[in-house]
Amino acid sequence: MDDQWMSDSVGFDRETGSEWMRYVRVFGTFARNSLVRDMTFRANFVIECLSSIGWTLMNVGFYLIIFQFTGSIGADTGWDRERFFLFLATTWFINSIVQAFFMPNAEEFSELIRTGGLDFALLKPIDTQFLISFRRVSWSSLANFLAGLVIAGVALSRLATREVDPHIPTAMSVVLYVLFCMCGVVIMYSLMICLSATSIWLGRNQTLYNFWFYITNFSRYPMEIYNRGWGTPMYGFFTFVVPVLVVVNVPARLLAKPIDPRTNEEWMLVGWALIATVLSVTFSRWVFRRALGSYRSASS
């Protein structure tokens, strides 16, 4: 009986591993086709990359001007110039991944519903949410990821070599930083797939990008600036209900500030970021499946 159980377990693991590899191969095909399509119009691809980098440089210039008048973003928050630029780099890492892999697919989702393309997606022998989420990659959006690497490198170098309060991240903080950046991507993706799913009920959701920008704009700044006065309800809502404030804040502070010592509130925030990631992806999966259950073919 034990031998049979072990044999079944090994078979299940092999089947699960094979299924994962099938999805990896499908994603590889999508990514390769998107790259070929982007390279077909190389001038347009280069212009899009330059446009993204130009927008990034304008943001850097804007915040350099801001820091001519203040030593930190928010009084007593600890986000001085070098640490805040690490924060900004984290924002660009997460947003560029979301915009490269998920945003173009979310924008096309309502068109699939309107034109009946979703009918064909439902017939494919693969998970529909995976197919809808990864069928296209916007490679030019990753230009901001490279810009973020440069800015993070410069900020880390200046932070480590400055005379007052220098800081060198530990290996553990770097590992946690990468982990929670991935959590941030998952939370952002979950929010996006929820917004996209509403297209099935609404028919067409042309304000998706605008609403996405309004919501995610709150995540671009340290959460301490919201936690006082009339901003406190906003702090609670965007931390515990729509957890966009933990998306950038948690990984950025793990890298920009020493891990030890940390207050209990900070470690609870880190734990909440993990819980919020699991809850977000579970909720978005539920919303997407409920939306598909309400779908009526465009030809009906």
mmCIF file of C-alpha atoms in Angstrom:
data_model
loop_
_atom_site.group_PDB
_atom_site.id
_atom_site.type_symbol
_atom_site.label_atom_id
_atom_site.label_comp_id
_atom_site.label_asym_id
_atom_site.label_seq_id
_atom_site.Cartn_x
_atom_site.Cartn_y
_atom_site.Cartn_z
ATOM 1 C CA MET A 1 0.000 0.000 0.000
ATOM 2 C CA ASP A 2 2.875 2.340 0.849
ATOM 3 C CA ASP A 3 4.542 1.514 -2.454
ATOM 4 C CA GLN A 4 1.328 2.303 -4.297
ATOM 5 C CA TRP A 5 0.940 5.613 -2.416
ATOM 6 C CA MET A 6 4.535 6.597 -3.207
ATOM 7 C CA SER A 7 4.051 5.654 -6.838
ATOM 8 C CA ASP A 8 0.876 7.769 -7.040
ATOM 9 C CA SER A 9 2.641 10.694 -5.324
ATOM 10 C CA VAL A 10 5.576 10.590 -7.731
ATOM 11 C CA GLY A 11 3.163 10.385 -10.649
ATOM 12 C CA PHE A 12 1.209 13.369 -9.319
ATOM 13 C CA ASP A 13 4.412 15.399 -8.850
ATOM 14 C CA ARG A 14 5.546 14.578 -12.367
ATOM 15 C CA GLU A 15 2.131 15.509 -13.752
ATOM 16 C CA THR A 16 2.135 18.794 -11.803
ATOM 17 C CA GLY A 17 5.678 19.585 -12.901
ATOM 18 C CA SER A 18 4.789 18.798 -16.496
ATOM 19 C CA GLU A 19 1.782 21.136 -16.274
ATOM 20 C CA TRP A 20 3.976 23.953 -14.913
ATOM 21 C CA MET A 21 6.486 23.405 -17.714
ATOM 22 C CA ARG A 22 3.680 23.540 -20.260
ATOM 23 C CA TYR A 23 2.636 26.945 -18.942
ATOM 24 C CA VAL A 24 6.252 28.140 -18.948
ATOM 25 C CA ARG A 25 6.615 27.078 -22.580
ATOM 26 C CA VAL A 26 3.357 28.802 -23.528
ATOM 27 C CA PHE A 27 4.496 32.010 -21.824
ATOM 28 C CA GLY A 28 7.843 31.733 -23.616
ATOM 29 C CA THR A 29 5.984 31.545 -26.921
ATOM 30 C CA PHE A 30 3.884 34.601 -26.051
ATOM 31 C CA ALA A 31 6.992 36.568 -25.022
ATOM 32 C CA ARG A 32 8.888 35.593 -28.171
ATOM 33 C CA ASN A 33 5.981 36.510 -30.457
ATOM 34 C CA SER A 34 5.609 39.871 -28.711
ATOM 35 C CA LEU A 35 9.307 40.582 -29.177
ATOM 36 C CA VAL A 36 9.096 39.712 -32.873
ATOM 37 C CA ARG A 37 6.093 42.035 -33.244
ATOM 38 C CA ASP A 38 7.900 44.860 -31.421
ATOM 39 C CA MET A 39 11.012 44.412 -33.565
ATOM 40 C CA THR A 40 8.919 44.600 -36.724
ATOM 41 C CA PHE A 41 8.435 48.282 -35.930
ATOM 42 C CA ARG A 42 11.830 49.058 -34.412
ATOM 43 C CA ALA A 43 11.572 52.839 -34.703
ATOM 44 C CA ASN A 44 8.310 52.765 -32.741
ATOM 45 C CA PHE A 45 9.920 50.458 -30.163
ATOM 46 C CA VAL A 46 12.901 52.805 -29.719
ATOM 47 C CA ILE A 47 10.623 55.846 -29.418
ATOM 48 C CA GLU A 48 8.549 54.100 -26.738
ATOM 49 C CA CYS A 49 11.710 53.231 -24.777
ATOM 50 C CA LEU A 50 13.040 56.786 -25.054
ATOM 51 C CA SER A 51 9.656 58.167 -24.027
ATOM 52 C CA SER A 52 9.613 55.973 -20.903
ATOM 53 C CA ILE A 53 13.167 56.914 -19.974
ATOM 54 C CA GLY A 54 12.413 60.603 -20.616
ATOM 55 C CA TRP A 55 9.441 60.432 -18.254
ATOM 56 C CA THR A 56 11.700 58.795 -15.656
ATOM 57 C CA LEU A 57 14.359 61.491 -16.002
ATOM 58 C CA MET A 58 11.738 64.216 -15.606
ATOM 59 C CA ASN A 59 10.613 62.577 -12.363
ATOM 60 C CA VAL A 60 14.203 62.406 -11.128
ATOM 61 C CA GLY A 61 14.701 66.076 -11.958
ATOM 62 C CA PHE A 62 11.462 67.009 -10.224
ATOM 63 C CA TYR A 63 12.449 65.281 -6.976
ATOM 64 C CA LEU A 64 15.982 66.703 -7.123
ATOM 65 C CA ILE A 65 14.346 70.138 -7.163
ATOM 66 C CA ILE A 66 12.124 69.140 -4.222
ATOM 67 C CA PHE A 67 15.154 68.080 -2.165
ATOM 68 C CA GLN A 68 16.707 71.517 -2.646
ATOM 69 C CA PHE A 69 14.046 72.782 -0.245
ATOM 70 C CA THR A 70 13.717 69.901 2.224
ATOM 71 C CA GLY A 71 15.866 67.174 3.750
ATOM 72 C CA SER A 72 13.239 64.425 3.643
ATOM 73 C CA ILE A 73 9.799 63.512 2.269
ATOM 74 C CA GLY A 74 7.622 64.033 5.320
ATOM 75 C CA ALA A 75 8.829 65.323 8.678
ATOM 76 C CA ASP A 76 10.627 62.692 10.803
ATOM 77 C CA THR A 77 9.868 59.899 8.314
ATOM 78 C CA GLY A 78 13.517 59.005 7.631
ATOM 79 C CA TRP A 79 13.013 59.194 3.863
ATOM 80 C CA ASP A 80 15.943 61.450 3.010
ATOM 81 C CA ARG A 81 17.168 61.942 -0.553
ATOM 82 C CA GLU A 82 19.133 58.697 -1.040
ATOM 83 C CA ARG A 83 16.527 56.550 0.677
ATOM 84 C CA PHE A 84 13.689 58.188 -1.246
ATOM 85 C CA PHE A 85 15.423 57.512 -4.570
ATOM 86 C CA LEU A 86 15.633 53.847 -3.546
ATOM 87 C CA PHE A 87 11.905 54.128 -2.930
ATOM 88 C CA LEU A 88 11.407 55.603 -6.404
ATOM 89 C CA ALA A 89 13.534 52.875 -7.997
ATOM 90 C CA THR A 90 11.356 50.263 -6.286
ATOM 91 C CA THR A 91 8.268 51.976 -7.714
ATOM 92 C CA TRP A 92 9.711 51.757 -11.211
ATOM 93 C CA PHE A 93 10.740 48.098 -10.777
ATOM 94 C CA ILE A 94 7.236 47.051 -9.804
ATOM 95 C CA ASN A 95 5.320 49.319 -12.178
ATOM 96 C CA SER A 96 7.484 48.449 -15.174
ATOM 97 C CA ILE A 97 6.887 44.710 -14.648
ATOM 98 C CA VAL A 98 3.141 45.268 -14.273
ATOM 99 C CA GLN A 99 3.017 47.523 -17.330
ATOM 100 C CA ALA A 100 5.130 45.133 -19.410
ATOM 101 C CA PHE A 101 3.326 41.880 -18.651
ATOM 102 C CA PHE A 102 -0.207 42.743 -17.528
ATOM 103 C CA MET A 103 -1.317 46.225 -18.591
ATOM 104 C CA PRO A 104 -1.505 45.566 -22.382
ATOM 105 C CA ASN A 105 -3.505 42.387 -21.783
ATOM 106 C CA ALA A 106 -5.868 44.135 -19.370
ATOM 107 C CA GLU A 107 -6.460 46.915 -21.888
ATOM 108 C CA GLU A 108 -7.300 44.380 -24.619
ATOM 109 C CA PHE A 109 -9.620 42.338 -22.438
ATOM 110 C CA SER A 110 -12.669 44.549 -23.010
ATOM 111 C CA GLU A 111 -12.047 44.358 -26.765
ATOM 112 C CA LEU A 112 -11.982 40.561 -26.575
ATOM 113 C CA ILE A 113 -15.394 40.695 -24.927
ATOM 114 C CA ARG A 114 -16.815 43.183 -27.403
ATOM 115 C CA THR A 115 -15.531 41.399 -30.516
ATOM 116 C CA GLY A 116 -16.194 37.855 -29.335
ATOM 117 C CA GLY A 117 -12.502 36.967 -29.037
ATOM 118 C CA LEU A 118 -13.124 35.728 -25.511
ATOM 119 C CA ASP A 119 -15.219 32.897 -26.990
ATOM 120 C CA PHE A 120 -12.087 31.476 -28.608
ATOM 121 C CA ALA A 121 -10.031 32.004 -25.437
ATOM 122 C CA LEU A 122 -12.544 29.957 -23.451
ATOM 123 C CA LEU A 123 -12.176 27.075 -25.912
ATOM 124 C CA LYS A 124 -8.384 26.841 -25.510
ATOM 125 C CA PRO A 125 -7.069 23.899 -23.430
ATOM 126 C CA ILE A 126 -5.378 26.225 -20.940
ATOM 127 C CA ASP A 127 -6.433 28.306 -17.947
ATOM 128 C CA THR A 128 -8.394 31.309 -19.240
ATOM 129 C CA GLN A 129 -7.011 33.755 -16.666
ATOM 130 C CA PHE A 130 -3.463 32.765 -17.601
ATOM 131 C CA LEU A 131 -4.223 33.185 -21.296
ATOM 132 C CA ILE A 132 -5.869 36.578 -20.780
ATOM 133 C CA SER A 133 -3.069 37.809 -18.493
ATOM 134 C CA PHE A 134 0.057 36.803 -20.419
ATOM 135 C CA ARG A 135 -0.799 36.680 -24.136
ATOM 136 C CA ARG A 136 1.097 39.881 -24.899
ATOM 137 C CA VAL A 137 4.302 41.446 -23.482
ATOM 138 C CA SER A 138 5.183 45.136 -23.861
ATOM 139 C CA TRP A 139 8.967 44.903 -23.941
ATOM 140 C CA SER A 140 9.441 48.654 -24.232
ATOM 141 C CA SER A 141 7.903 49.136 -20.758
ATOM 142 C CA LEU A 142 10.941 47.369 -19.274
ATOM 143 C CA ALA A 143 13.049 50.437 -20.147
ATOM 144 C CA ASN A 144 11.917 51.907 -16.839
ATOM 145 C CA PHE A 145 13.173 48.770 -15.085
ATOM 146 C CA LEU A 146 16.668 49.430 -16.438
ATOM 147 C CA ALA A 147 16.398 53.096 -15.437
ATOM 148 C CA GLY A 148 15.385 51.950 -11.956
ATOM 149 C CA LEU A 149 18.493 49.740 -11.752
ATOM 150 C CA VAL A 150 20.735 52.728 -12.504
ATOM 151 C CA ILE A 151 18.988 54.979 -9.992
ATOM 152 C CA ALA A 152 18.996 52.278 -7.301
ATOM 153 C CA GLY A 153 22.715 51.664 -7.887
ATOM 154 C CA VAL A 154 23.569 55.351 -7.574
ATOM 155 C CA ALA A 155 21.373 55.776 -4.473
ATOM 156 C CA LEU A 156 22.861 52.693 -2.763
ATOM 157 C CA SER A 157 26.389 53.884 -3.515
ATOM 158 C CA ARG A 158 25.709 57.351 -2.098
ATOM 159 C CA LEU A 159 23.916 55.881 0.914
ATOM 160 C CA ALA A 160 26.817 53.554 1.715
ATOM 161 C CA THR A 161 29.578 56.156 1.339
ATOM 162 C CA ARG A 162 28.057 59.236 2.948
ATOM 163 C CA GLU A 163 29.584 60.491 6.197
ATOM 164 C CA VAL A 164 26.349 60.895 8.163
ATOM 165 C CA ASP A 165 24.232 57.770 8.877
ATOM 166 C CA PRO A 166 25.704 55.480 6.189
ATOM 167 C CA HIS A 167 23.876 52.239 5.424
ATOM 168 C CA ILE A 168 24.878 49.074 3.549
ATOM 169 C CA PRO A 169 22.034 46.558 3.021
ATOM 170 C CA THR A 170 22.646 43.043 4.297
ATOM 171 C CA ALA A 171 22.219 39.927 2.147
ATOM 172 C CA MET A 172 19.031 39.130 4.077
ATOM 173 C CA SER A 173 17.542 42.552 3.343
ATOM 174 C CA VAL A 174 18.288 42.108 -0.374
ATOM 175 C CA VAL A 175 16.578 38.690 -0.411
ATOM 176 C CA LEU A 176 13.549 40.097 1.431
ATOM 177 C CA TYR A 177 13.525 43.079 -0.925
ATOM 178 C CA VAL A 178 13.244 40.848 -3.999
ATOM 179 C CA LEU A 179 10.599 38.680 -2.296
ATOM 180 C CA PHE A 180 8.394 41.629 -1.360
ATOM 181 C CA CYS A 181 8.848 43.283 -4.749
ATOM 182 C CA MET A 182 7.338 40.085 -6.162
ATOM 183 C CA CYS A 183 4.526 40.361 -3.612
ATOM 184 C CA GLY A 184 3.960 43.937 -4.786
ATOM 185 C CA VAL A 185 3.703 42.786 -8.402
ATOM 186 C CA VAL A 186 1.160 40.132 -7.390
ATOM 187 C CA ILE A 187 -0.965 42.667 -5.480
ATOM 188 C CA MET A 188 -0.910 45.093 -8.411
ATOM 189 C CA TYR A 189 -1.773 42.285 -10.835
ATOM 190 C CA SER A 190 -4.653 41.175 -8.612
ATOM 191 C CA LEU A 191 -6.075 44.681 -8.559
ATOM 192 C CA MET A 192 -5.720 44.948 -12.318
ATOM 193 C CA ILE A 193 -7.408 41.616 -13.056
ATOM 194 C CA CYS A 194 -10.318 42.636 -10.802
ATOM 195 C CA LEU A 195 -10.708 45.872 -12.757
ATOM 196 C CA SER A 196 -10.470 43.986 -16.048
ATOM 197 C CA ALA A 197 -13.077 41.446 -14.979
ATOM 198 C CA THR A 198 -15.625 44.227 -14.539
ATOM 199 C CA SER A 199 -15.573 44.602 -18.327
ATOM 200 C CA ILE A 200 -17.690 41.450 -18.554
ATOM 201 C CA TRP A 201 -20.452 43.105 -16.533
ATOM 202 C CA LEU A 202 -19.987 46.610 -17.942
ATOM 203 C CA GLY A 203 -19.454 45.601 -21.561
ATOM 204 C CA ARG A 204 -16.636 48.070 -22.012
ATOM 205 C CA ASN A 205 -14.329 49.585 -19.398
ATOM 206 C CA GLN A 206 -12.528 52.422 -21.146
ATOM 207 C CA THR A 207 -11.647 54.165 -17.876
ATOM 208 C CA LEU A 208 -9.559 51.203 -16.680
ATOM 209 C CA TYR A 209 -6.206 52.898 -17.182
ATOM 210 C CA ASN A 210 -7.362 56.173 -15.593
ATOM 211 C CA PHE A 211 -8.769 54.405 -12.541
ATOM 212 C CA TRP A 212 -5.635 52.270 -12.291
ATOM 213 C CA PHE A 213 -3.484 55.406 -12.331
ATOM 214 C CA TYR A 214 -5.577 57.104 -9.639
ATOM 215 C CA ILE A 215 -5.365 54.099 -7.310
ATOM 216 C CA THR A 216 -1.702 53.258 -7.824
ATOM 217 C CA ASN A 217 -0.672 56.905 -7.541
ATOM 218 C CA PHE A 218 -1.037 56.580 -3.755
ATOM 219 C CA SER A 219 1.659 53.884 -3.700
ATOM 220 C CA ARG A 220 4.280 56.248 -5.150
ATOM 221 C CA TYR A 221 4.958 57.958 -1.830
ATOM 222 C CA PRO A 222 5.992 56.839 1.687
ATOM 223 C CA MET A 223 2.958 55.726 3.660
ATOM 224 C CA GLU A 224 3.965 57.845 6.678
ATOM 225 C CA ILE A 225 2.798 61.008 4.937
ATOM 226 C CA TYR A 226 -0.809 59.725 4.961
ATOM 227 C CA ASN A 227 -0.833 58.620 8.599
ATOM 228 C CA ARG A 228 -1.848 61.899 10.214
ATOM 229 C CA GLY A 229 -4.823 64.266 10.245
ATOM 230 C CA TRP A 230 -7.467 63.768 7.592
ATOM 231 C CA GLY A 231 -5.160 61.426 5.706
ATOM 232 C CA THR A 232 -5.525 58.716 8.366
ATOM 233 C CA PRO A 233 -8.703 57.158 6.865
ATOM 234 C CA MET A 234 -6.928 57.090 3.511
ATOM 235 C CA TYR A 235 -3.926 55.406 5.179
ATOM 236 C CA GLY A 236 -6.161 52.703 6.655
ATOM 237 C CA PHE A 237 -8.135 52.128 3.461
ATOM 238 C CA PHE A 238 -5.133 51.833 1.139
ATOM 239 C CA THR A 239 -3.217 49.686 3.627
ATOM 240 C CA PHE A 240 -5.838 47.173 4.783
ATOM 241 C CA VAL A 241 -8.704 47.271 2.255
ATOM 242 C CA VAL A 242 -6.996 47.996 -1.083
ATOM 243 C CA PRO A 243 -3.399 47.336 0.023
ATOM 244 C CA VAL A 244 -1.556 49.459 -2.547
ATOM 245 C CA LEU A 245 0.439 51.275 0.154
ATOM 246 C CA VAL A 246 2.317 48.089 1.135
ATOM 247 C CA VAL A 247 3.282 47.369 -2.494
ATOM 248 C CA VAL A 248 6.298 49.703 -2.579
ATOM 249 C CA ASN A 249 6.656 50.757 1.048
ATOM 250 C CA VAL A 250 7.470 47.327 2.476
ATOM 251 C CA PRO A 251 10.257 46.277 0.051
ATOM 252 C CA ALA A 252 11.692 49.806 -0.109
ATOM 253 C CA ARG A 253 12.072 50.161 3.665
ATOM 254 C CA LEU A 254 13.543 46.644 3.935
ATOM 255 C CA LEU A 255 16.336 47.744 1.599
ATOM 256 C CA ALA A 256 16.740 51.388 2.580
ATOM 257 C CA LYS A 257 16.700 51.015 6.362
ATOM 258 C CA PRO A 258 18.459 48.568 8.728
ATOM 259 C CA ILE A 259 16.508 45.375 9.433
ATOM 260 C CA ASP A 260 17.613 45.415 13.056
ATOM 261 C CA PRO A 261 16.358 47.162 15.114
ATOM 262 C CA ARG A 262 12.761 47.141 13.909
ATOM 263 C CA THR A 263 9.625 47.944 15.823
ATOM 264 C CA ASN A 264 6.840 45.402 16.250
ATOM 265 C CA GLU A 265 4.587 47.593 14.100
ATOM 266 C CA GLU A 266 7.074 47.384 11.226
ATOM 267 C CA TRP A 267 7.296 43.578 11.413
ATOM 268 C CA MET A 268 3.495 43.385 11.580
ATOM 269 C CA LEU A 269 3.373 45.466 8.405
ATOM 270 C CA VAL A 270 5.761 43.006 6.740
ATOM 271 C CA GLY A 271 3.542 40.105 7.827
ATOM 272 C CA TRP A 272 0.456 41.927 6.579
ATOM 273 C CA ALA A 273 2.122 42.365 3.175
ATOM 274 C CA LEU A 274 2.394 38.573 2.871
ATOM 275 C CA ILE A 275 -1.196 38.051 4.006
ATOM 276 C CA ALA A 276 -2.420 40.812 1.684
ATOM 277 C CA THR A 277 -0.651 39.115 -1.230
ATOM 278 C CA VAL A 278 -2.402 35.793 -0.609
ATOM 279 C CA LEU A 279 -5.779 37.452 -0.027
ATOM 280 C CA SER A 280 -5.413 39.650 -3.120
ATOM 281 C CA VAL A 281 -4.611 36.820 -5.510
ATOM 282 C CA THR A 282 -7.358 34.624 -4.011
ATOM 283 C CA PHE A 283 -9.951 37.401 -4.239
ATOM 284 C CA SER A 284 -8.971 38.345 -7.788
ATOM 285 C CA ARG A 285 -9.229 34.700 -8.847
ATOM 286 C CA TRP A 286 -12.713 34.539 -7.335
ATOM 287 C CA VAL A 287 -13.805 37.776 -9.039
ATOM 288 C CA PHE A 288 -12.474 36.620 -12.410
ATOM 289 C CA ARG A 289 -14.246 33.263 -12.217
ATOM 290 C CA ARG A 290 -17.490 34.923 -11.117
ATOM 291 C CA ALA A 291 -17.196 37.325 -14.037
ATOM 292 C CA LEU A 292 -16.640 34.467 -16.485
ATOM 293 C CA GLY A 293 -19.738 32.791 -15.049
ATOM 294 C CA SER A 294 -21.748 35.869 -16.072
ATOM 295 C CA TYR A 295 -20.249 36.028 -19.556
ATOM 296 C CA ARG A 296 -22.561 35.737 -22.523
ATOM 297 C CA SER A 297 -21.067 35.174 -25.941
ATOM 298 C CA ALA A 298 -20.863 38.219 -28.192
ATOM 299 C CA SER A 299 -22.763 36.216 -30.825
ATOM 300 C CA SER A 300 -25.651 35.384 -28.467
#
